[in-house]
GROMACS .gro file of N, CA and C in nm:
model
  267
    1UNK      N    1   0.084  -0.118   0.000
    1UNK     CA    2   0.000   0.000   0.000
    1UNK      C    3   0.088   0.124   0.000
    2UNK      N    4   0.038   0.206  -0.063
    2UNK     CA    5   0.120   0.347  -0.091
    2UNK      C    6   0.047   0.471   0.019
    3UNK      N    7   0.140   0.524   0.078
    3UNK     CA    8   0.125   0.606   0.187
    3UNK      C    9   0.149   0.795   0.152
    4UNK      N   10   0.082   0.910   0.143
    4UNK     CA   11   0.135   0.974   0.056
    4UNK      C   12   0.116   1.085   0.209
    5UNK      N   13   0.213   1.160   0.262
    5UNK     CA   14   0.224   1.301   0.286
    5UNK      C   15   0.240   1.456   0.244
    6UNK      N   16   0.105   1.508   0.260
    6UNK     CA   17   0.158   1.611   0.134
    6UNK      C   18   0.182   1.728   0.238
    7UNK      N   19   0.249   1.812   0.229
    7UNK     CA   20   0.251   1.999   0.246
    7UNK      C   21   0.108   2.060   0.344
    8UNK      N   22   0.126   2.080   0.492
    8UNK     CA   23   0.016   2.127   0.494
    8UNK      C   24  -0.033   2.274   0.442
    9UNK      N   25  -0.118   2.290   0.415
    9UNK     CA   26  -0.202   2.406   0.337
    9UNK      C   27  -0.262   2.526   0.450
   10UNK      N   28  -0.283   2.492   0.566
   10UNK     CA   29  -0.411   2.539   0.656
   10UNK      C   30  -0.252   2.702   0.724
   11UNK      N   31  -0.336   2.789   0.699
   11UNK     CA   32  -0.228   2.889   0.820
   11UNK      C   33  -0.154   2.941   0.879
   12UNK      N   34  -0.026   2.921   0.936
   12UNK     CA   35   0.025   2.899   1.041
   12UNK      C   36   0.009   2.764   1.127
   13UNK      N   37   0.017   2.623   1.016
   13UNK     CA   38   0.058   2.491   1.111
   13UNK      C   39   0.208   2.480   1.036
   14UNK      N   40   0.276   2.432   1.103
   14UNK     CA   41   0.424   2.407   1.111
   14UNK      C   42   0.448   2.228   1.100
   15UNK      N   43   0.353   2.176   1.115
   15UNK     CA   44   0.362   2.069   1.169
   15UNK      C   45   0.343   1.934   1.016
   16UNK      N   46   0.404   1.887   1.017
   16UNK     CA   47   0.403   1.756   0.896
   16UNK      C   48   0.364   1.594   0.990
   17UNK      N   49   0.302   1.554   0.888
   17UNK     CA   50   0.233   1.419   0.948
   17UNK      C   51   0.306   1.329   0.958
   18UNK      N   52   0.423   1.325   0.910
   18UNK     CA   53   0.500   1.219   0.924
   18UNK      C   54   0.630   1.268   0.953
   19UNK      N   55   0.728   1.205   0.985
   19UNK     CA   56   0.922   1.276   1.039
   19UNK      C   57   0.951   1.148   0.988
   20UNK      N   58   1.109   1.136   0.955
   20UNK     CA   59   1.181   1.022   0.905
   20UNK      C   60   1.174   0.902   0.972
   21UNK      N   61   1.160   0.940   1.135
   21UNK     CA   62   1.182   0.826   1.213
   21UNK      C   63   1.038   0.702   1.186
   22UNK      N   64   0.961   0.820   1.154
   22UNK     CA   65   0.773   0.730   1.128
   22UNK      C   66   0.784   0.680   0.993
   23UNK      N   67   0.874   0.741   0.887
   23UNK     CA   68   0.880   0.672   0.751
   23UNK      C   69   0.917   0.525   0.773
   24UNK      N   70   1.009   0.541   0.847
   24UNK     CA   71   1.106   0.393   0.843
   24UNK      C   72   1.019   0.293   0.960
   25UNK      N   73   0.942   0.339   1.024
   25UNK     CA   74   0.829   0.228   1.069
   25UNK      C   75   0.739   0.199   0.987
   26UNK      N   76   0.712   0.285   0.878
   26UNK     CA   77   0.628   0.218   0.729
   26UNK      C   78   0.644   0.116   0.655
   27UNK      N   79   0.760   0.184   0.685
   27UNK     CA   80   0.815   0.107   0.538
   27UNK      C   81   0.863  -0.054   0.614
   28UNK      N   82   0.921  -0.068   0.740
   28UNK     CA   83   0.937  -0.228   0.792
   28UNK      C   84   0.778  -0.279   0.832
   29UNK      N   85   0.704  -0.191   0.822
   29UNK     CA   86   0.557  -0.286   0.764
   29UNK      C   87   0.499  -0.280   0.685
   30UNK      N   88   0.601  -0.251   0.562
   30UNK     CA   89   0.533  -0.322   0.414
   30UNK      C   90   0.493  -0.169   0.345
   31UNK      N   91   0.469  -0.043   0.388
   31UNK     CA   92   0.412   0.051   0.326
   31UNK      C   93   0.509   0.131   0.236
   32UNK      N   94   0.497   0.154   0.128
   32UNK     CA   95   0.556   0.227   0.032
   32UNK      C   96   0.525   0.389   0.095
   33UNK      N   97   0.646   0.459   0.043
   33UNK     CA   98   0.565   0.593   0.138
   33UNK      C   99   0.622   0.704   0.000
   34UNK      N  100   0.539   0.811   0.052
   34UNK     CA  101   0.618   0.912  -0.035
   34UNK      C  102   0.557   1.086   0.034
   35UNK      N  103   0.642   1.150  -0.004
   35UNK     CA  104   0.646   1.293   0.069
   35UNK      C  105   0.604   1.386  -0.043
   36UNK      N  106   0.526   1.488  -0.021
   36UNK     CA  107   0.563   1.613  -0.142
   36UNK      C  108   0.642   1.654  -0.097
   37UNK      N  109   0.705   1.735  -0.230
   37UNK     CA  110   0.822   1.789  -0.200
   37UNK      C  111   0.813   1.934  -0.100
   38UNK      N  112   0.935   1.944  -0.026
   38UNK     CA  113   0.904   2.056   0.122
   38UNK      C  114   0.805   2.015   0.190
   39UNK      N  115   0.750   1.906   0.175
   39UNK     CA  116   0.638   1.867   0.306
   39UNK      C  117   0.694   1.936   0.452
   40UNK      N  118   0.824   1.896   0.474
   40UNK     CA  119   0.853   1.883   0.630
   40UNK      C  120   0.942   2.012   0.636
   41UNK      N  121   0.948   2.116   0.527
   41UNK     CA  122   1.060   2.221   0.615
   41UNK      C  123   1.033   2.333   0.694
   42UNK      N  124   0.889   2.336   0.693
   42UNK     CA  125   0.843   2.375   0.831
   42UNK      C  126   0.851   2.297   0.935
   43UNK      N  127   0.899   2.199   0.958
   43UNK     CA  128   0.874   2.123   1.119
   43UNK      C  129   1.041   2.123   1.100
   44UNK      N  130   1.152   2.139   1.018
   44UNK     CA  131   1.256   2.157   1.035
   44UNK      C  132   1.303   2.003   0.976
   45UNK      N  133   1.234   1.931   0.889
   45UNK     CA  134   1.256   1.821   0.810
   45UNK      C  135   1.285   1.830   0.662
   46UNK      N  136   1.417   1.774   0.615
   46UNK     CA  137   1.430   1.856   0.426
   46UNK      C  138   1.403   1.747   0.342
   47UNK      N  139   1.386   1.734   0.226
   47UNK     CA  140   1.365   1.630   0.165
   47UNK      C  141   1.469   1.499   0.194
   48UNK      N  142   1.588   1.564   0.158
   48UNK     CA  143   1.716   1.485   0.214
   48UNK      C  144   1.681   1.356   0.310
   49UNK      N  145   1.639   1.430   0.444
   49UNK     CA  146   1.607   1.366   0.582
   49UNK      C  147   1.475   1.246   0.529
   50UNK      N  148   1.400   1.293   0.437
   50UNK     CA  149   1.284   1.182   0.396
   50UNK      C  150   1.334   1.051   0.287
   51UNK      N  151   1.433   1.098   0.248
   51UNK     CA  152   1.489   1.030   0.121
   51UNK      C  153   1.579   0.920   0.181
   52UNK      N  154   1.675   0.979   0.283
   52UNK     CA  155   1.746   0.871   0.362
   52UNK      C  156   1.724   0.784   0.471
   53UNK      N  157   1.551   0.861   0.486
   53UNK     CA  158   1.462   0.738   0.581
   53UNK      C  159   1.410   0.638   0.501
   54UNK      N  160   1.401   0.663   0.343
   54UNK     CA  161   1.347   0.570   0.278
   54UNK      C  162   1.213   0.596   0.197
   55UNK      N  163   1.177   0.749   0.210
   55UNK     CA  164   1.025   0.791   0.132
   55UNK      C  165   1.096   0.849  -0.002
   56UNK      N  166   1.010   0.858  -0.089
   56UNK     CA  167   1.009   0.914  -0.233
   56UNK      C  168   0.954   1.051  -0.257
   57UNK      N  169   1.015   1.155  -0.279
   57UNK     CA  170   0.996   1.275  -0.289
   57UNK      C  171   0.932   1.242  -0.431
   58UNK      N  172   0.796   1.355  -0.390
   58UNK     CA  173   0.683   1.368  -0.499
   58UNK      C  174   0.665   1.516  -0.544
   59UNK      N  175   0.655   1.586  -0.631
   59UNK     CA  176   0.686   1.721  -0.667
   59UNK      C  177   0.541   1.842  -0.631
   60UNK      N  178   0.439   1.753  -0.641
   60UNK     CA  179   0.301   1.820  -0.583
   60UNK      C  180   0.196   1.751  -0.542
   61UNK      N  181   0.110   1.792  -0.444
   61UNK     CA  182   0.011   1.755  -0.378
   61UNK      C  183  -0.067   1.642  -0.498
   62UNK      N  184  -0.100   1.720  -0.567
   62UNK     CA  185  -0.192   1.602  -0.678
   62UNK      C  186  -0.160   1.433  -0.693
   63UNK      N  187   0.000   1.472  -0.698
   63UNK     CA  188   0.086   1.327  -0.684
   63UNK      C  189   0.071   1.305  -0.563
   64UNK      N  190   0.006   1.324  -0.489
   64UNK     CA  191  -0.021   1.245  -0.353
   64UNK      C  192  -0.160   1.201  -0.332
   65UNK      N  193  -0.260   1.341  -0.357
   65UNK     CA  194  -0.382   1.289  -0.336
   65UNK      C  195  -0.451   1.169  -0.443
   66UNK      N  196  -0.396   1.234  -0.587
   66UNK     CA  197  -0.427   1.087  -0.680
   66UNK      C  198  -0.394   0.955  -0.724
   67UNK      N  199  -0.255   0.953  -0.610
   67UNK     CA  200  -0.214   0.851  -0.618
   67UNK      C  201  -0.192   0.727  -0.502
   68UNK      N  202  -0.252   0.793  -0.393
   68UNK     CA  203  -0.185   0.717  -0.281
   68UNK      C  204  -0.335   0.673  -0.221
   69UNK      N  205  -0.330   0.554  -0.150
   69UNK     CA  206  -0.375   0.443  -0.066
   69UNK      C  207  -0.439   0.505   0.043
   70UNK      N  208  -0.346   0.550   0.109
   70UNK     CA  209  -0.367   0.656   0.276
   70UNK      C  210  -0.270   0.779   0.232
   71UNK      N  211  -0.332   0.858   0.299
   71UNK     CA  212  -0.303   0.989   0.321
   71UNK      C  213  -0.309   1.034   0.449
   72UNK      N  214  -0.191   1.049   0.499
   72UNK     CA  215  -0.139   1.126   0.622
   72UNK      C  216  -0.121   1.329   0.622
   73UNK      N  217  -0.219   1.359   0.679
   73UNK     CA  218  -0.242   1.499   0.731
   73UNK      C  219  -0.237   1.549   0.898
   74UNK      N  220  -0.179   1.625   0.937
   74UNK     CA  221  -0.237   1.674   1.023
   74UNK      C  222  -0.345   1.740   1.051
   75UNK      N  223  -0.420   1.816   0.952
   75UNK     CA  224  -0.531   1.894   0.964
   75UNK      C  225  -0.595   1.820   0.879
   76UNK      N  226  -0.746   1.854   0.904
   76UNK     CA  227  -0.824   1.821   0.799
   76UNK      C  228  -0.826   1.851   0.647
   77UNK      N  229  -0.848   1.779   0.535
   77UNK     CA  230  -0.785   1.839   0.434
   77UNK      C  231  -0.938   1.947   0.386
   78UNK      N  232  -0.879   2.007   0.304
   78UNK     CA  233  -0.958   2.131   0.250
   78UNK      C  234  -1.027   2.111   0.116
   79UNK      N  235  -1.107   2.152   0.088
   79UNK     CA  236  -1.207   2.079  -0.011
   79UNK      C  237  -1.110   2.084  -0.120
   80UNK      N  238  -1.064   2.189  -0.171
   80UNK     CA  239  -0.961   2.156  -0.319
   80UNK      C  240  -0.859   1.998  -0.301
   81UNK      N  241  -0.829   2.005  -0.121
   81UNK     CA  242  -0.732   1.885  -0.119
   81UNK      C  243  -0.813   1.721  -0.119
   82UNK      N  244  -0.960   1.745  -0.097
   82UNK     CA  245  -1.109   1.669  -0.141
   82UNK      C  246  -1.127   1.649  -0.298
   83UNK      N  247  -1.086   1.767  -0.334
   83UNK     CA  248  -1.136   1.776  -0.503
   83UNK      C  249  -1.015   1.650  -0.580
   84UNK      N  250  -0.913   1.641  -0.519
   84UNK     CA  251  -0.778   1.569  -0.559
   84UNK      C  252  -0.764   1.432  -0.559
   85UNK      N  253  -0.834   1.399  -0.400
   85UNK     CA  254  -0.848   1.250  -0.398
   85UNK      C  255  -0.897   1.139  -0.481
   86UNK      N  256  -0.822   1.064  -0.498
   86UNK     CA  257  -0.911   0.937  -0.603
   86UNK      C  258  -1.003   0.829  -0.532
   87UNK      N  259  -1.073   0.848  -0.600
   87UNK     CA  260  -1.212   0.749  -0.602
   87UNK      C  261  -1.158   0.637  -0.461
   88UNK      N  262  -1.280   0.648  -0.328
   88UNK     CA  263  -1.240   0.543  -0.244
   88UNK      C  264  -1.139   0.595  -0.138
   89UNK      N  265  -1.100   0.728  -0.109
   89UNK     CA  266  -0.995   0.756  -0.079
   89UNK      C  267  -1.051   0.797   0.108
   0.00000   0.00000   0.00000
């Protein structure tokens, strides 16, 4: 199953749904993972740090919401990030 984290959108949150250390518990149970790109450099996480935990840098949200299994957010997503999701999501 493919796991997708995208960029949060909402405000002033700082915060990303996933950190390297949670990639690499994915991925030793089977989950393919992947990040948009700058997901985490507000929480002080760079792509780098996602890449050498083992996730796949994805270039925009769309590549996350239309492609992935689960979707990890901290906030609720926002209807455009609704409008993105694929069928079942």
């Amino acid at each position: 199953m493919k796991v997708g984290v995208p960029s949060e959108v909402s405000p002033g949150e700082l915060r990303v749904a996933a950190t390297p250390k949670t990639v690499k518990r994915l991925l030793k149970q089977g989950f393919e993972v992947f990040i948009q790109h700058d997901a985490g450099v507000k929480a002080n996480y760079s792509d780098k740090e996602f890449e050498e935990a083992g996730a796949k840098i994805v270039p925009a949200a769309s590549d996350i919401y239309g492609n992935m299994d689960i979707v990890l957010k901290v906030k609720e997503p926002t209807t455009e990030e609704v409008g993105m999701m694929k069928e079942g999501l």
